[in-house]
């Protein structure tokens, strides 16, 4: 796999470089509520501009329906990237049309332009390879066939999409700093991992994480389960969970995981107490209850104090930790304590610690934990999880050829 270093060494001054970035930031109106993904892209952007490249950024935002939709314009992302870079980023009004052509041809050496949301073009996500390739050809003709392609959007490398996969096959291709860093970290989590290897999983639904649990059960020494998904595990062990998030249709699956963990000698640790609230609300009254005694009319919105201690103790001797999924409804301050406790245990640990998942990474920032307290915070939720499921990532594979 060739990297950004290789590209810089080949020389990029005056050359067009098409970069697929992940700038899919959360917005409140025109306001970016968390610019983590834009900041994460800065090192790659800076290296290219400092080397004199003419950088053309392509990215998506949200889920437009394959046609222009002002709600999903990349304008806020382009403005923020320009602020952070300290030089304006011109945004084309279209993806590969007249505006894109004029913005790209106006680029000076060391300049950055951005194409409008790539998902405004339905061919980006088409299942039909010929349609995707047609868009990839349009992208190539924008930047010229002497251009290079840098894949820096780790959050999208699990997608076989025109700007991620098809265009990479048509231009000399390089892994950007983010993709390279993520792939190296994920390899450490799946090959020759330093032990004890402890994984903490949480989040809303166990059904989102079935593949990850199944694959990680073959690799880890210990699996700690919190968050909404814990209730399906607790129910599978015979506990009553009241109104807590329960996926009854996953009970057989989860019983299978419990048996598998047992067979493999993986220590599976579940919450012993929870904050049981009267309703799903920020200001809902709650009490700490043992998981043996969750009242029928209550729902667990966070792990309790004993569980926080237990999880911290189970993390203390780890040499490798992967954490995905909040331990509770951290968006509500009253139910953020469990997530904070697990995050703090990672910060306090000497292990190689990796945080994966969009909400988990957002929680780390929202709760004000030091980002340098973790060995790595992944920018790609779905992509990391697919890799950990043991799947091949098409957008990485294509860079290897
Ligand atoms: P990530 O994006 O890090 O992979 P998920 O998307 O799986 O995480 O889960 C995040 C969501 O899980 C959060 O919005 C959080 O509110 C929710 N969640 C965590 N614990 C609970 C719970 N006990 N009940 C309901 N929702 C929960
Ligand atoms: Mg999520």
Short mmCIF file of C-alpha atoms and ligand atoms in Angstrom, two decimals:
data_model
loop_
_atom_site.label_atom_id
_atom_site.label_comp_id
_atom_site.label_asym_id
_atom_site.label_seq_id
_atom_site.Cartn_x
_atom_site.Cartn_y
_atom_site.Cartn_z
CA UNK A 1 0.00 0.00 0.00
CA UNK A 2 1.55 3.31 -1.07
CA UNK A 3 1.15 6.14 1.39
CA UNK A 4 1.08 9.89 1.55
CA UNK A 5 4.82 9.82 2.32
CA UNK A 6 5.43 8.03 -0.98
CA UNK A 7 3.34 10.57 -2.87
CA UNK A 8 5.13 13.52 -1.29
CA UNK A 9 8.47 11.89 -2.09
CA UNK A 10 7.40 11.49 -5.74
CA UNK A 11 6.71 15.24 -5.77
CA UNK A 12 3.29 16.86 -5.99
CA UNK A 13 4.07 20.51 -6.58
CA UNK A 14 1.63 21.81 -9.17
CA UNK A 15 -0.06 18.43 -9.44
CA UNK A 16 -3.75 17.88 -8.82
CA UNK A 17 -4.47 15.54 -5.96
CA UNK A 18 -8.02 14.28 -5.44
CA UNK A 19 -8.57 13.47 -1.78
CA UNK A 20 -11.54 11.52 -0.41
CA UNK A 21 -12.05 12.83 3.11
CA UNK A 22 -14.56 12.05 5.82
CA UNK A 23 -16.11 15.40 6.72
CA UNK A 24 -19.48 14.02 7.77
CA UNK A 25 -19.82 16.26 10.80
CA UNK A 26 -22.94 16.69 12.95
CA UNK A 27 -24.79 19.94 12.20
CA UNK A 28 -27.30 22.01 14.07
CA UNK A 29 -28.61 24.24 11.27
CA UNK A 30 -25.41 25.64 9.73
CA UNK A 31 -23.51 25.12 12.94
CA UNK A 32 -20.99 22.29 13.26
CA UNK A 33 -21.52 20.79 16.72
CA UNK A 34 -18.38 18.60 16.63
CA UNK A 35 -15.60 19.36 14.14
CA UNK A 36 -13.48 16.33 15.14
CA UNK A 37 -13.55 14.82 11.66
CA UNK A 38 -12.42 18.07 10.02
CA UNK A 39 -9.57 18.40 12.52
CA UNK A 40 -8.60 14.79 11.91
CA UNK A 41 -8.24 15.57 8.19
CA UNK A 42 -5.93 18.57 8.78
CA UNK A 43 -2.57 16.75 8.84
CA UNK A 44 -3.16 15.18 5.42
CA UNK A 45 -4.50 18.45 3.99
CA UNK A 46 -1.54 20.42 5.36
CA UNK A 47 1.10 18.02 4.10
CA UNK A 48 -0.33 18.22 0.60
CA UNK A 49 -0.66 21.99 0.54
CA UNK A 50 2.80 22.49 2.02
CA UNK A 51 4.16 20.28 -0.76
CA UNK A 52 2.47 22.56 -3.30
CA UNK A 53 -0.28 20.19 -4.46
CA UNK A 54 -3.54 21.46 -5.93
CA UNK A 55 -5.90 19.69 -3.58
CA UNK A 56 -9.44 18.75 -4.60
CA UNK A 57 -11.45 17.40 -1.69
CA UNK A 58 -14.43 15.15 -2.15
CA UNK A 59 -16.67 14.15 0.75
CA UNK A 60 -20.24 13.48 1.75
CA UNK A 61 -22.48 14.87 4.44
CA UNK A 62 -25.57 13.15 5.78
CA UNK A 63 -27.89 11.12 3.61
CA UNK A 64 -29.19 13.23 0.69
CA UNK A 65 -31.32 11.25 -1.74
CA UNK A 66 -28.94 11.27 -4.72
CA UNK A 67 -29.81 14.84 -5.70
CA UNK A 68 -28.80 18.32 -4.55
CA UNK A 69 -30.35 19.27 -1.22
CA UNK A 70 -29.20 22.50 0.46
CA UNK A 71 -29.73 20.91 3.89
CA UNK A 72 -26.75 18.67 3.18
CA UNK A 73 -24.42 21.23 1.59
CA UNK A 74 -20.75 20.91 2.52
CA UNK A 75 -20.60 24.72 2.89
CA UNK A 76 -20.16 24.64 6.70
CA UNK A 77 -17.41 21.99 6.38
CA UNK A 78 -15.58 23.95 3.66
CA UNK A 79 -15.76 27.13 5.74
CA UNK A 80 -14.46 25.36 8.85
CA UNK A 81 -11.67 23.62 6.96
CA UNK A 82 -10.64 27.00 5.53
CA UNK A 83 -10.57 28.53 9.02
CA UNK A 84 -8.45 25.70 10.39
CA UNK A 85 -6.06 25.76 7.43
CA UNK A 86 -5.85 29.53 7.50
CA UNK A 87 -6.66 29.83 3.80
CA UNK A 88 -9.97 29.85 2.03
CA UNK A 89 -11.39 26.59 0.67
CA UNK A 90 -13.47 27.26 -2.45
CA UNK A 91 -16.59 25.11 -2.58
CA UNK A 92 -18.01 24.12 -5.95
CA UNK A 93 -21.77 24.48 -6.29
CA UNK A 94 -21.97 21.04 -7.89
CA UNK A 95 -20.18 17.70 -7.82
CA UNK A 96 -18.65 17.32 -11.29
CA UNK A 97 -20.39 20.08 -13.28
CA UNK A 98 -19.41 23.52 -14.57
CA UNK A 99 -18.86 24.97 -11.14
CA UNK A 100 -16.58 22.08 -10.12
CA UNK A 101 -14.57 22.51 -13.33
CA UNK A 102 -14.08 26.22 -12.81
CA UNK A 103 -13.19 25.87 -9.11
CA UNK A 104 -10.65 23.15 -9.90
CA UNK A 105 -9.07 25.05 -12.77
CA UNK A 106 -8.75 28.17 -10.59
CA UNK A 107 -6.66 26.26 -8.02
CA UNK A 108 -3.17 27.57 -7.36
CA UNK A 109 -0.28 25.44 -6.11
CA UNK A 110 -0.89 24.75 -2.42
CA UNK A 111 -4.59 25.63 -2.75
CA UNK A 112 -7.59 23.58 -1.62
CA UNK A 113 -10.97 23.31 -3.31
CA UNK A 114 -13.94 21.17 -2.34
CA UNK A 115 -16.59 19.54 -4.49
CA UNK A 116 -20.18 19.72 -3.28
CA UNK A 117 -21.57 16.70 -1.39
CA UNK A 118 -20.66 13.68 -3.51
CA UNK A 119 -23.94 12.04 -2.54
CA UNK A 120 -25.81 14.76 -4.46
CA UNK A 121 -24.91 12.48 -7.38
CA UNK A 122 -26.90 9.24 -7.24
CA UNK A 123 -24.10 7.35 -9.01
CA UNK A 124 -21.88 7.62 -5.92
CA UNK A 125 -23.75 4.92 -4.04
CA UNK A 126 -25.17 3.01 -7.01
CA UNK A 127 -25.16 -0.78 -6.82
CA UNK A 128 -24.46 -0.73 -10.57
CA UNK A 129 -20.69 -0.71 -11.06
CA UNK A 130 -21.01 0.95 -14.49
CA UNK A 131 -22.85 3.92 -12.98
CA UNK A 132 -20.27 4.30 -10.25
CA UNK A 133 -17.47 4.08 -12.76
CA UNK A 134 -19.07 6.81 -14.86
CA UNK A 135 -18.95 9.14 -11.86
CA UNK A 136 -15.37 8.05 -11.15
CA UNK A 137 -14.50 8.91 -14.79
CA UNK A 138 -16.06 12.35 -14.32
CA UNK A 139 -13.92 12.86 -11.21
CA UNK A 140 -10.81 11.81 -13.11
CA UNK A 141 -11.59 14.18 -15.96
CA UNK A 142 -11.96 17.04 -13.45
CA UNK A 143 -8.47 16.57 -12.05
CA UNK A 144 -6.80 15.12 -15.15
CA UNK A 145 -5.24 11.71 -15.58
CA UNK A 146 -1.87 12.93 -14.25
CA UNK A 147 -3.52 13.46 -10.88
CA UNK A 148 -3.12 11.28 -7.81
CA UNK A 149 -5.81 9.95 -5.51
CA UNK A 150 -5.45 9.98 -1.74
CA UNK A 151 -7.89 8.00 0.37
CA UNK A 152 -8.15 9.68 3.75
CA UNK A 153 -11.77 9.03 4.68
CA UNK A 154 -11.43 5.99 6.88
CA UNK A 155 -15.10 6.31 7.86
CA UNK A 156 -16.14 5.30 4.32
CA UNK A 157 -13.59 2.64 3.32
CA UNK A 158 -16.09 -0.14 4.04
CA UNK A 159 -18.24 1.23 1.19
CA UNK A 160 -17.86 0.26 -2.45
CA UNK A 161 -18.65 3.77 -3.67
CA UNK A 162 -17.46 5.80 -6.66
CA UNK A 163 -15.36 8.32 -4.73
CA UNK A 164 -13.95 5.69 -2.37
CA UNK A 165 -13.43 2.58 -4.43
CA UNK A 166 -13.95 3.07 -8.18
CA UNK A 167 -11.90 6.24 -8.54
CA UNK A 168 -9.00 4.64 -6.64
CA UNK A 169 -8.73 2.03 -9.38
CA UNK A 170 -8.44 4.76 -12.06
CA UNK A 171 -5.68 6.95 -10.60
CA UNK A 172 -2.37 6.27 -8.85
CA UNK A 173 -3.60 5.77 -5.29
CA UNK A 174 -2.19 6.40 -1.83
CA UNK A 175 -3.38 5.86 1.71
CA UNK A 176 -3.75 9.15 3.57
CA UNK A 177 -2.50 9.51 7.12
CA UNK A 178 -5.88 8.70 8.64
CA UNK A 179 -6.47 5.52 6.68
CA UNK A 180 -2.93 4.33 7.33
CA UNK A 181 -3.14 5.04 11.06
CA UNK A 182 -6.51 3.33 11.38
CA UNK A 183 -5.43 0.24 9.50
CA UNK A 184 -2.29 -0.08 11.64
CA UNK A 185 -4.33 0.22 14.83
CA UNK A 186 -6.91 -2.30 13.69
CA UNK A 187 -4.17 -4.78 12.82
CA UNK A 188 -2.89 -4.46 16.39
CA UNK A 189 -6.38 -5.37 17.61
CA UNK A 190 -6.62 -8.47 15.46
CA UNK A 191 -3.08 -9.88 15.04
CA UNK A 192 -0.48 -10.64 17.73
CA UNK A 193 -2.47 -8.57 20.21
CA UNK A 194 -0.78 -7.81 23.54
CA UNK A 195 -2.63 -9.62 26.37
CA UNK A 196 -4.71 -9.44 28.44
CA UNK A 197 -6.93 -8.11 25.66
CA UNK A 198 -10.11 -6.58 27.08
CA UNK A 199 -13.01 -5.28 24.98
CA UNK A 200 -15.76 -3.06 26.34
CA UNK A 201 -18.96 -2.95 24.30
CA UNK A 202 -22.03 -0.81 24.86
CA UNK A 203 -24.33 1.36 22.81
CA UNK A 204 -27.95 0.92 21.99
CA UNK A 205 -28.60 -2.30 20.14
CA UNK A 206 -26.97 -5.68 20.33
CA UNK A 207 -28.26 -6.33 16.80
CA UNK A 208 -25.84 -3.63 15.50
CA UNK A 209 -22.87 -5.47 16.96
CA UNK A 210 -23.55 -9.18 16.39
CA UNK A 211 -20.71 -9.67 13.91
CA UNK A 212 -18.23 -7.84 16.12
CA UNK A 213 -19.16 -9.82 19.20
CA UNK A 214 -18.93 -13.11 17.31
CA UNK A 215 -15.48 -12.32 15.89
CA UNK A 216 -14.07 -10.73 19.04
CA UNK A 217 -15.13 -13.74 21.11
CA UNK A 218 -12.45 -15.64 19.20
CA UNK A 219 -9.76 -13.07 20.08
CA UNK A 220 -10.27 -11.47 23.48
CA UNK A 221 -9.55 -12.55 27.04
CA UNK A 222 -12.36 -10.54 28.58
CA UNK A 223 -15.52 -8.90 27.27
CA UNK A 224 -17.31 -6.25 29.34
CA UNK A 225 -20.83 -5.40 28.24
CA UNK A 226 -22.74 -2.27 29.23
CA UNK A 227 -25.13 0.20 27.60
CA UNK A 228 -28.48 -0.70 26.13
CA UNK A 229 -27.25 -4.02 24.76
CA UNK A 230 -26.48 -5.31 28.26
CA UNK A 231 -30.18 -5.82 29.00
CA UNK A 232 -30.58 -8.47 26.33
CA UNK A 233 -27.59 -10.28 27.89
CA UNK A 234 -29.04 -9.88 31.39
CA UNK A 235 -32.41 -11.20 30.21
CA UNK A 236 -30.66 -14.15 28.54
CA UNK A 237 -29.17 -14.95 31.94
CA UNK A 238 -32.63 -14.96 33.48
CA UNK A 239 -32.81 -11.44 34.95
CA UNK A 240 -35.91 -9.26 34.60
CA UNK A 241 -35.06 -5.94 32.95
CA UNK A 242 -38.27 -3.90 33.37
CA UNK A 243 -38.72 -1.34 30.59
CA UNK A 244 -35.03 -1.34 29.67
CA UNK A 245 -33.95 -1.64 26.06
CA UNK A 246 -34.49 -5.32 25.25
CA UNK A 247 -34.21 -7.05 21.90
CA UNK A 248 -36.26 -10.15 22.56
CA UNK A 249 -35.64 -11.40 19.02
CA UNK A 250 -31.91 -11.54 19.80
CA UNK A 251 -32.18 -13.67 22.93
CA UNK A 252 -31.23 -16.93 21.23
CA UNK A 253 -28.30 -15.27 19.52
CA UNK A 254 -27.10 -13.80 22.81
CA UNK A 255 -27.49 -17.14 24.61
CA UNK A 256 -25.24 -18.53 21.90
CA UNK A 257 -22.63 -15.85 22.70
CA UNK A 258 -22.79 -16.71 26.41
CA UNK A 259 -22.20 -20.38 25.61
CA UNK A 260 -19.39 -19.54 23.18
CA UNK A 261 -17.63 -17.32 25.73
CA UNK A 262 -17.90 -20.13 28.26
CA UNK A 263 -16.50 -22.68 25.84
CA UNK A 264 -13.57 -20.46 24.86
CA UNK A 265 -12.77 -19.37 28.39
CA UNK A 266 -13.55 -15.72 27.61
CA UNK A 267 -14.55 -13.89 30.77
CA UNK A 268 -17.83 -12.14 29.99
CA UNK A 269 -18.67 -9.40 32.48
CA UNK A 270 -22.15 -7.88 32.75
CA UNK A 271 -23.43 -4.99 34.88
CA UNK A 272 -24.25 -5.81 38.51
CA UNK A 273 -26.18 -2.60 39.11
CA UNK A 274 -27.84 0.10 37.00
CA UNK A 275 -29.44 3.52 37.26
CA UNK A 276 -33.11 2.63 36.86
CA UNK A 277 -35.18 5.61 35.70
CA UNK A 278 -38.95 6.08 35.62
CA UNK A 279 -38.88 7.22 31.97
CA UNK A 280 -36.43 7.91 29.15
CA UNK A 281 -35.79 11.57 29.97
CA UNK A 282 -32.99 13.93 30.94
CA UNK A 283 -34.59 14.73 34.31
CA UNK A 284 -36.24 11.37 35.00
CA UNK A 285 -36.14 10.33 38.65
CA UNK A 286 -33.94 7.24 39.09
CA UNK A 287 -32.45 4.94 41.69
CA UNK A 288 -29.50 2.57 41.82
CA UNK A 289 -30.72 -1.01 41.73
CA UNK A 290 -29.00 -4.36 41.52
CA UNK A 291 -29.48 -6.15 38.20
CA UNK A 292 -31.21 -8.87 40.23
CA UNK A 293 -33.93 -6.41 41.14
CA UNK A 294 -34.79 -4.06 38.26
CA UNK A 295 -38.38 -2.93 38.97
CA UNK A 296 -40.90 -3.80 36.24
CA UNK A 297 -41.80 -0.13 35.64
CA UNK A 298 -38.22 1.19 35.38
CA UNK A 299 -35.62 1.33 32.63
CA UNK A 300 -31.88 1.14 33.02
CA UNK A 301 -30.24 4.23 31.52
CA UNK A 302 -26.69 3.79 32.82
CA UNK A 303 -24.45 1.31 34.60
CA UNK A 304 -24.38 1.78 38.38
CA UNK A 305 -21.49 2.64 40.74
CA UNK A 306 -20.57 -0.98 41.58
CA UNK A 307 -20.41 -1.83 37.88
CA UNK A 308 -18.20 1.19 37.20
CA UNK A 309 -15.77 -0.09 39.83
CA UNK A 310 -16.00 -3.63 38.56
CA UNK A 311 -15.32 -2.59 34.95
CA UNK A 312 -12.37 -0.40 36.03
CA UNK A 313 -10.92 -3.36 37.95
CA UNK A 314 -11.36 -5.63 34.93
CA UNK A 315 -9.51 -3.06 32.80
CA UNK A 316 -6.67 -2.48 35.22
CA UNK A 317 -4.35 -5.32 34.08
CA UNK A 318 -5.16 -5.04 30.36
CA UNK A 319 -2.39 -4.60 27.81
CA UNK A 320 -4.83 -3.94 24.96
CA UNK A 321 -8.28 -2.35 25.24
CA UNK A 322 -10.88 -1.71 22.58
CA UNK A 323 -13.96 0.21 23.62
CA UNK A 324 -17.06 0.74 21.49
CA UNK A 325 -20.42 2.02 22.61
CA UNK A 326 -21.47 4.27 25.50
CA UNK A 327 -22.33 2.60 28.83
CA UNK A 328 -25.52 4.61 29.16
CA UNK A 329 -27.53 7.43 27.67
CA UNK A 330 -24.57 9.81 27.93
CA UNK A 331 -26.47 12.51 26.04
CA UNK A 332 -28.35 13.06 29.35
CA UNK A 333 -25.92 14.42 31.96
CA UNK A 334 -27.47 12.34 34.75
CA UNK A 335 -26.75 9.12 32.81
CA UNK A 336 -23.26 9.94 31.51
CA UNK A 337 -21.36 8.76 34.60
CA UNK A 338 -20.89 5.15 33.50
CA UNK A 339 -19.47 6.19 30.14
CA UNK A 340 -17.21 8.69 31.88
CA UNK A 341 -15.97 6.02 34.31
CA UNK A 342 -15.03 3.60 31.52
CA UNK A 343 -13.37 6.38 29.52
CA UNK A 344 -11.42 7.41 32.62
CA UNK A 345 -10.30 3.83 33.21
CA UNK A 346 -8.87 3.82 29.69
CA UNK A 347 -7.15 7.16 30.28
CA UNK A 348 -5.64 5.77 33.51
CA UNK A 349 -4.47 2.58 31.81
CA UNK A 350 -0.99 1.92 30.42
CA UNK A 351 -2.49 -0.40 27.83
CA UNK A 352 -2.81 0.24 24.11
CA UNK A 353 -6.29 1.81 24.23
CA UNK A 354 -8.55 2.30 21.23
CA UNK A 355 -11.95 4.00 21.13
CA UNK A 356 -14.16 3.12 18.16
CA UNK A 357 -17.63 4.28 17.18
CA UNK A 358 -19.08 7.67 16.35
CA UNK A 359 -21.04 8.10 19.57
CA UNK A 360 -18.23 6.81 21.75
CA UNK A 361 -15.75 9.26 20.22
CA UNK A 362 -18.30 12.05 20.59
CA UNK A 363 -18.81 11.06 24.24
CA UNK A 364 -15.07 11.31 24.92
CA UNK A 365 -15.04 14.86 23.58
CA UNK A 366 -18.39 15.86 25.11
CA UNK A 367 -17.34 14.64 28.56
CA UNK A 368 -14.14 16.64 28.29
CA UNK A 369 -11.71 13.72 28.57
CA UNK A 370 -8.22 14.36 27.22
CA UNK A 371 -8.07 12.97 23.69
CA UNK A 372 -4.36 12.25 24.14
CA UNK A 373 -5.28 9.99 27.07
CA UNK A 374 -6.14 7.29 24.52
CA UNK A 375 -3.71 5.57 22.17
CA UNK A 376 -6.16 6.03 19.33
CA UNK A 377 -9.66 7.41 18.79
CA UNK A 378 -11.04 5.99 15.60
CA UNK A 379 -12.86 8.28 13.20
CA UNK A 380 -14.62 5.44 11.45
CA UNK A 381 -17.37 3.74 13.38
CA UNK A 382 -18.83 1.37 10.80
CA UNK A 383 -15.51 0.74 9.05
CA UNK A 384 -13.68 -0.19 12.27
CA UNK A 385 -16.50 -2.48 13.31
CA UNK A 386 -16.59 -4.21 9.92
CA UNK A 387 -12.84 -4.79 10.11
CA UNK A 388 -13.24 -6.20 13.61
CA UNK A 389 -16.01 -8.44 12.29
CA UNK A 390 -13.32 -9.94 10.07
CA UNK A 391 -14.66 -8.40 6.84
CA UNK A 392 -12.47 -7.04 4.07
CA UNK A 393 -12.70 -3.27 3.56
CA UNK A 394 -13.05 -2.60 -0.21
CA UNK A 395 -11.67 0.93 0.06
CA UNK A 396 -8.51 -0.43 1.73
CA UNK A 397 -8.18 -3.47 -0.50
CA UNK A 398 -8.19 -1.26 -3.62
CA UNK A 399 -5.24 0.72 -2.22
CA UNK A 400 -3.23 -2.47 -1.83
CA UNK A 401 -3.40 -3.38 -5.53
P1 LIG B 1 -21.24 3.98 18.73
O1 LIG B 1 -21.71 5.04 17.75
O2 LIG B 1 -20.13 4.47 19.60
O3 LIG B 1 -20.92 2.68 18.02
P2 LIG B 1 -23.91 3.15 19.33
O4 LIG B 1 -24.41 3.91 18.15
O5 LIG B 1 -23.95 1.70 19.28
O6 LIG B 1 -22.45 3.66 19.73
O7 LIG B 1 -24.77 3.55 20.62
C1 LIG B 1 -24.88 4.87 21.07
C2 LIG B 1 -26.22 5.11 21.68
O8 LIG B 1 -26.54 4.13 22.67
C3 LIG B 1 -26.25 6.44 22.41
O9 LIG B 1 -27.10 7.32 21.69
C4 LIG B 1 -26.80 6.11 23.79
O10 LIG B 1 -27.77 7.02 24.24
C5 LIG B 1 -27.42 4.74 23.57
N1 LIG B 1 -27.52 3.98 24.83
C6 LIG B 1 -26.51 3.61 25.65
N2 LIG B 1 -27.00 3.00 26.75
C7 LIG B 1 -28.33 2.98 26.63
C8 LIG B 1 -29.40 2.50 27.45
N3 LIG B 1 -29.16 1.92 28.62
N4 LIG B 1 -30.66 2.66 27.01
C9 LIG B 1 -30.89 3.27 25.83
N5 LIG B 1 -29.95 3.74 25.00
C10 LIG B 1 -28.68 3.61 25.40
MG1 LIG B 2 -23.60 5.30 16.82
#
